[in-house]
CSV table of C-alpha atoms in Angstrom, one decimal:
chain,number,residue,atom,x,y,z
A,1,MET,CA,120.1,57.4,39.6
A,2,ALA,CA,123.3,55.4,38.6
A,3,SER,CA,123.7,51.7,38.9
A,4,VAL,CA,127.1,50.5,40.9
A,5,GLN,CA,127.6,48.4,37.6
A,6,ASN,CA,128.7,52.0,35.7
A,7,ASP,CA,131.5,52.1,38.4
A,8,ALA,CA,133.8,48.9,37.9
A,9,VAL,CA,135.9,49.7,40.6
A,10,TYR,CA,133.4,50.8,42.9
A,11,TYR,CA,131.6,47.3,42.4
A,12,MET,CA,134.1,45.2,42.9
A,13,LYS,CA,135.0,47.1,46.0
A,14,GLY,CA,131.2,46.4,47.2
A,15,HIS,CA,131.2,42.5,46.3
A,16,LYS,CA,134.4,41.8,47.6
A,17,LEU,CA,132.9,43.5,51.3
A,18,HIS,CA,129.8,41.7,50.8
A,19,SER,CA,131.9,38.5,50.1
A,20,LEU,CA,133.8,39.1,53.3
A,21,LYS,CA,131.0,39.7,55.3
A,22,MET,CA,129.1,36.3,54.4
A,23,GLY,CA,132.7,34.3,54.8
A,24,ARG,CA,132.1,33.8,50.7
A,25,TYR,CA,135.5,32.5,50.1
A,26,LYS,CA,136.0,29.8,53.1
A,27,ILE,CA,132.8,28.8,51.7
A,28,MET,CA,133.6,28.5,48.3
A,29,GLU,CA,136.8,26.7,49.0
A,30,GLU,CA,134.9,23.8,51.3
A,31,LEU,CA,132.4,23.9,48.3
A,32,ALA,CA,135.1,23.5,45.9
A,33,LYS,CA,136.6,20.5,47.3
A,34,SER,CA,133.4,18.6,48.1
A,35,VAL,CA,130.2,19.1,46.4
A,36,PHE,CA,132.1,20.5,43.3
A,37,VAL,CA,134.3,17.5,43.2
A,38,SER,CA,131.4,15.1,43.6
A,39,SER,CA,128.8,16.7,41.2
A,40,VAL,CA,131.1,17.7,38.6
A,41,ILE,CA,134.5,16.5,38.1
A,42,GLU,CA,133.2,13.0,39.1
A,43,LYS,CA,130.6,13.1,37.0
A,44,MET,CA,131.9,14.8,33.8
A,45,ASP,CA,131.7,11.6,31.6
A,46,THR,CA,134.7,12.4,29.1
A,47,LYS,CA,138.1,10.3,28.9
A,48,ASP,CA,140.0,13.5,27.7
A,49,THR,CA,142.6,14.6,30.0
A,50,ASN,CA,143.1,17.6,28.8
A,51,ILE,CA,139.8,19.7,29.0
A,52,ARG,CA,138.1,23.0,27.9
A,53,SER,CA,136.5,25.1,30.6
A,54,LEU,CA,134.4,28.5,30.2
A,55,GLY,CA,133.8,31.3,32.7
A,56,ILE,CA,130.8,33.4,31.8
A,57,GLY,CA,131.0,36.9,33.9
A,58,SER,CA,134.0,35.7,35.5
A,59,SER,CA,134.8,39.0,37.3
A,60,LYS,CA,138.1,39.2,39.1
A,61,GLY,CA,138.6,35.7,39.4
A,62,ASP,CA,138.7,35.2,43.2
A,63,ILE,CA,135.6,33.0,43.3
A,64,GLU,CA,136.1,31.1,39.7
A,65,SER,CA,139.6,30.2,40.7
A,66,ILE,CA,138.7,28.2,43.5
A,67,PHE,CA,137.1,25.9,41.4
A,68,THR,CA,139.5,26.4,38.3
A,69,LYS,CA,142.2,25.1,40.9
A,70,GLN,CA,140.3,21.8,41.4
A,71,LEU,CA,140.0,21.1,37.7
A,72,SER,CA,143.9,21.8,37.0
A,73,ASP,CA,144.2,19.7,39.9
A,74,HIS,CA,142.3,16.6,38.4
A,75,PHE,CA,143.1,17.2,34.5
A,76,GLY,CA,146.4,16.7,32.8
A,77,LYS,CA,145.5,20.3,30.8
A,78,LEU,CA,142.9,22.9,31.0
A,79,GLU,CA,142.2,25.6,28.3
A,80,HIS,CA,140.2,28.2,30.4
A,81,MET,CA,138.4,31.0,28.4
A,82,VAL,CA,137.2,34.0,30.6
A,83,ILE,CA,134.4,36.0,29.7
A,84,GLU,CA,134.1,39.4,31.5
A,85,PRO,CA,132.8,42.7,30.4
A,86,ALA,CA,134.7,45.0,33.1
A,87,GLU,CA,138.3,45.7,31.6
A,88,GLU,CA,139.5,46.4,35.4
A,89,ALA,CA,138.2,43.1,36.3
A,90,ILE,CA,139.6,41.4,33.4
A,91,GLU,CA,142.9,42.7,34.7
A,92,GLU,CA,142.8,41.9,38.1
A,93,TYR,CA,142.3,38.4,36.9
A,94,LYS,CA,145.3,38.4,34.8
A,95,ARG,CA,147.2,39.5,37.9
A,96,LEU,CA,145.6,36.3,40.3
A,97,ALA,CA,146.3,33.8,37.5
A,98,ALA,CA,150.1,35.2,37.2
A,99,LYS,CA,150.3,34.9,40.7
A,100,ASN,CA,148.7,31.4,41.0
A,101,ASP,CA,151.1,30.6,37.9
A,102,TRP,CA,149.1,27.2,37.8
A,103,SER,CA,151.9,25.4,34.6
A,104,ASN,CA,148.9,23.3,33.3
A,105,VAL,CA,146.2,25.9,32.8
A,106,GLU,CA,146.2,28.0,29.6
A,107,TYR,CA,144.0,31.0,29.7
A,108,SER,CA,141.9,32.9,27.0
A,109,TRP,CA,140.4,36.3,27.9
A,110,PHE,CA,137.2,37.8,26.0
A,111,ASN,CA,136.7,41.4,27.4
A,112,GLY,CA,132.8,41.9,26.9
A,113,THR,CA,129.3,40.0,27.4
A,114,PHE,CA,127.8,36.8,26.9
A,115,GLN,CA,126.0,38.1,24.0
A,116,GLN,CA,128.5,39.8,22.6
A,117,PHE,CA,130.5,36.5,22.9
A,118,MET,CA,128.1,34.6,21.2
A,119,GLU,CA,127.8,37.2,18.3
A,120,HIS,CA,131.8,36.7,18.2
A,121,ARG,CA,131.7,32.8,17.7
A,122,GLU,CA,129.2,33.0,14.9
A,123,LYS,CA,130.9,35.9,13.0
A,124,GLU,CA,134.2,33.6,13.5
A,125,GLY,CA,132.4,30.1,13.0
A,126,ASN,CA,134.0,29.1,16.0
A,127,ALA,CA,132.2,25.8,17.1
A,128,GLN,CA,134.3,25.1,20.1
A,129,LYS,CA,132.8,22.9,22.7
A,130,TYR,CA,133.6,22.6,26.5
A,131,HIS,CA,133.8,20.3,29.0
A,132,HIS,CA,132.9,22.5,32.2
A,133,ILE,CA,131.1,25.9,32.0
A,134,SER,CA,130.5,28.0,35.2
A,135,SER,CA,128.0,31.2,35.7
A,136,LEU,CA,128.6,32.3,39.3
A,137,ASP,CA,126.0,34.7,40.1
A,138,SER,CA,126.5,36.1,36.4
A,139,VAL,CA,122.9,35.1,35.4
A,140,TYR,CA,121.1,38.4,36.5
A,141,TYR,CA,123.0,40.0,33.8
A,142,LEU,CA,122.4,38.0,30.5
A,143,GLU,CA,119.9,39.7,28.3
A,144,ASN,CA,117.6,36.8,27.8
A,145,PRO,CA,118.4,34.3,31.1
A,146,GLU,CA,116.3,31.3,30.0
A,147,ASP,CA,117.8,31.3,26.5
A,148,ASP,CA,121.3,32.0,27.3
A,149,ILE,CA,121.4,28.9,29.6
A,150,LEU,CA,120.1,26.8,26.7
A,151,PHE,CA,123.1,28.4,24.4
A,152,MET,CA,125.5,27.6,27.3
A,153,TYR,CA,123.9,24.0,27.5
A,154,ASN,CA,124.7,24.0,23.8
A,155,LEU,CA,128.1,24.7,24.0
A,156,LEU,CA,129.0,21.6,26.4
A,157,GLU,CA,130.6,18.9,25.1
A,158,ASN,CA,128.6,15.3,25.4
A,159,GLY,CA,129.1,14.3,29.0
A,160,GLY,CA,130.2,17.9,30.0
A,161,MET,CA,128.8,19.8,33.0
A,162,LEU,CA,127.4,23.3,33.4
A,163,MET,CA,127.5,24.9,36.8
A,164,ILE,CA,125.3,27.7,37.6
A,165,MET,CA,125.3,29.4,41.0
A,166,LEU,CA,122.8,32.3,41.9
A,167,ASP,CA,120.9,33.6,44.4
A,168,SER,CA,117.9,31.0,46.2
A,169,ASP,CA,114.3,32.2,46.8
A,170,GLU,CA,115.0,33.0,50.3
A,171,ASN,CA,117.9,35.4,49.4
A,172,SER,CA,117.7,39.0,50.6
A,173,TYR,CA,118.4,40.0,46.8
A,174,SER,CA,115.4,38.3,45.3
A,175,ARG,CA,113.1,39.9,47.8
A,176,LEU,CA,114.6,43.3,47.2
A,177,ALA,CA,114.5,43.1,43.4
A,178,GLN,CA,110.9,41.7,43.6
A,179,ARG,CA,109.8,45.0,45.9
A,180,PHE,CA,112.4,47.7,44.6
A,181,PRO,CA,112.8,46.8,40.8
A,182,GLU,CA,113.3,50.3,40.0
A,183,PHE,CA,116.4,50.3,41.9
A,184,ILE,CA,117.9,46.8,41.3
A,185,ARG,CA,117.9,46.6,37.7
A,186,LEU,CA,118.7,43.0,37.5
A,187,LYS,CA,116.9,40.1,35.8
A,188,CYS,CA,114.7,38.6,38.1
A,189,ILE,CA,115.8,35.2,38.3
A,190,SER,CA,116.2,32.3,41.0
A,191,SER,CA,117.2,28.9,41.2
A,192,LYS,CA,113.7,27.9,40.8
A,193,ASP,CA,113.3,29.4,37.5
A,194,VAL,CA,116.5,27.2,36.4
A,195,ILE,CA,115.0,24.3,38.0
A,196,ALA,CA,111.7,24.6,35.8
A,197,LEU,CA,113.6,25.1,32.6
A,198,CYS,CA,115.9,22.1,33.5
A,199,GLN,CA,112.2,20.1,34.1
A,200,GLN,CA,111.0,21.9,31.0
A,201,CYS,CA,114.0,20.8,28.9
A,202,LYS,CA,114.2,17.3,30.3
A,203,PHE,CA,117.9,17.8,31.5
A,204,GLU,CA,119.6,15.6,34.0
A,205,PHE,CA,120.6,17.9,37.1
A,206,GLN,CA,121.5,18.3,40.8
A,207,HIS,CA,120.3,21.0,43.0
A,208,TYR,CA,122.5,22.1,45.9
A,209,HIS,CA,121.2,24.8,48.7
A,210,HIS,CA,123.5,26.3,51.1
A,211,GLU,CA,121.8,28.8,53.7
A,212,CYS,CA,124.0,31.5,54.8
A,213,ASN,CA,124.1,35.0,56.4
A,214,SER,CA,125.9,38.7,57.1
A,215,ASP,CA,125.8,40.9,59.5
A,216,ILE,CA,124.2,44.0,59.0
A,217,THR,CA,123.3,45.1,62.3
A,218,ASP,CA,125.8,48.4,62.0
A,219,PHE,CA,123.5,49.7,59.5
A,220,PHE,CA,120.7,50.4,62.2
A,221,LEU,CA,122.6,51.1,65.1
A,222,SER,CA,123.4,55.2,63.7
A,223,ASN,CA,121.8,57.3,60.7
A,224,ILE,CA,125.3,58.0,59.6
A,225,LEU,CA,126.8,55.1,57.6
A,226,SER,CA,130.2,54.7,57.7
A,227,ALA,CA,132.1,54.6,54.6
A,228,GLU,CA,132.2,50.6,54.7
A,229,GLU,CA,128.5,50.7,55.5
A,230,LYS,CA,127.6,52.7,52.5
A,231,ILE,CA,129.6,50.6,50.2
A,232,ARG,CA,127.9,47.7,51.4
A,233,LEU,CA,124.3,49.4,50.9
A,234,ASP,CA,124.9,50.8,47.6
A,235,PHE,CA,125.7,47.2,46.7
A,236,ILE,CA,122.7,45.6,48.3
A,237,MET,CA,120.6,48.2,46.3
A,238,GLN,CA,122.9,47.9,43.2
A,239,THR,CA,122.6,52.0,43.4
A,240,LEU,CA,125.5,54.1,43.8
A,241,ASP,CA,125.1,56.9,46.6
A,242,PHE,CA,121.8,55.3,47.5
A,243,LYS,CA,121.2,57.1,50.9
A,244,GLU,CA,122.1,60.2,49.3
A,245,SER,CA,119.7,59.7,46.2
A,246,VAL,CA,116.3,59.3,47.9
A,247,SER,CA,113.8,60.9,50.2
A,248,GLU,CA,114.4,60.4,54.2
A,249,SER,CA,111.0,58.5,53.8
A,250,PHE,CA,111.9,56.5,51.4
A,251,TYR,CA,115.4,55.5,52.6
A,252,LYS,CA,113.7,54.2,56.1
A,253,GLU,CA,111.0,52.1,54.1
A,254,VAL,CA,114.1,50.6,52.3
A,255,ILE,CA,115.8,50.3,55.6
A,256,ASN,CA,113.1,48.8,57.9
A,257,TYR,CA,112.3,46.3,54.7
A,258,ILE,CA,116.0,44.8,54.8
A,259,LYS,CA,115.6,44.6,58.2
A,260,SER,CA,112.2,42.7,58.2
A,261,SER,CA,111.9,39.0,57.9
A,262,HIS,CA,111.7,39.1,54.4
A,263,CYS,CA,115.1,40.0,54.0
A,264,SER,CA,116.8,39.4,57.4
A,265,LYS,CA,116.8,37.0,60.8
A,266,LEU,CA,118.0,38.0,64.0
A,267,TYR,CA,120.7,35.9,65.8
A,268,ASP,CA,122.0,36.3,68.8
A,269,GLY,CA,121.0,39.8,69.2
A,270,LYS,CA,122.2,40.6,65.6
A,271,VAL,CA,120.6,41.2,62.3
A,272,MET,CA,121.6,39.3,59.6
A,273,LEU,CA,121.0,39.4,55.8
A,274,LYS,CA,119.9,36.3,54.1
A,275,ASN,CA,122.3,35.4,51.8
A,276,ASP,CA,121.1,31.7,50.9
A,277,PHE,CA,122.3,30.7,47.2
A,278,ASP,CA,121.7,27.8,45.3
A,279,VAL,CA,124.0,25.9,43.0
A,280,ILE,CA,122.1,24.0,39.7
A,281,PHE,CA,124.7,21.1,38.3
A,282,ILE,CA,123.8,20.3,34.7
A,283,GLN,CA,125.0,17.6,32.4
A,284,LYS,CA,124.7,16.9,28.7
A,285,LYS,CA,124.2,13.2,28.0
A,286,TRP,CA,125.5,11.7,25.2
């Protein structure tokens, strides 16, 4: 069975549908204007008016740009480096950046994984540091999440801020990854692991939790999935053609687990998938 990550275009469709169903864009816009400003911009300990930022696993930039806009509004000039392994996503991000046309933001692009970026830096002898680094729902794709988070921390300027957004322990993906690891082949890491790392390393950090859900009632109304429902289920299970690739009995086991209190809650007659997420803000002190 093939992972949805093998088809970048299909993956981005699934990600967009998932984001729309949970109201992700509105949530991110509100978070950027409030929590991000107070926890990153106002706490960033720098006298520089021209700053450098780094986005790790930036995808097509629709979420990351919401936060980039806040940085551009608060600083004179922003040099923003984007790391993204999917070429299709990079191209979409470039189109979005051209459309935004923020005059004080200068973009650089690295089409590769974070591991490849680190290797490239070492080969080039690049010692560049950043005032702000973001990893938005990308830590699951890192080869060695804990080691790579430490590397991110070391890439910060003194006084700089690292922002890691990831699933909470209550999120359905965390539960599904534990129950069906053969399908959800992502690193099983949640906010508690990042917090434990911060405590172990004595990093100064803040923890923000956001509860949110998405309606999946239609999954259970018929045995036949619509085209949109199929994409959503494939994205949830991180597997192309999931329903067609497993036995009927196993499909029912998975669907029943998704519907259970482990992954969902009933609200006003609807089945709502738990999409809780956490943001960890880490500051590198002088």
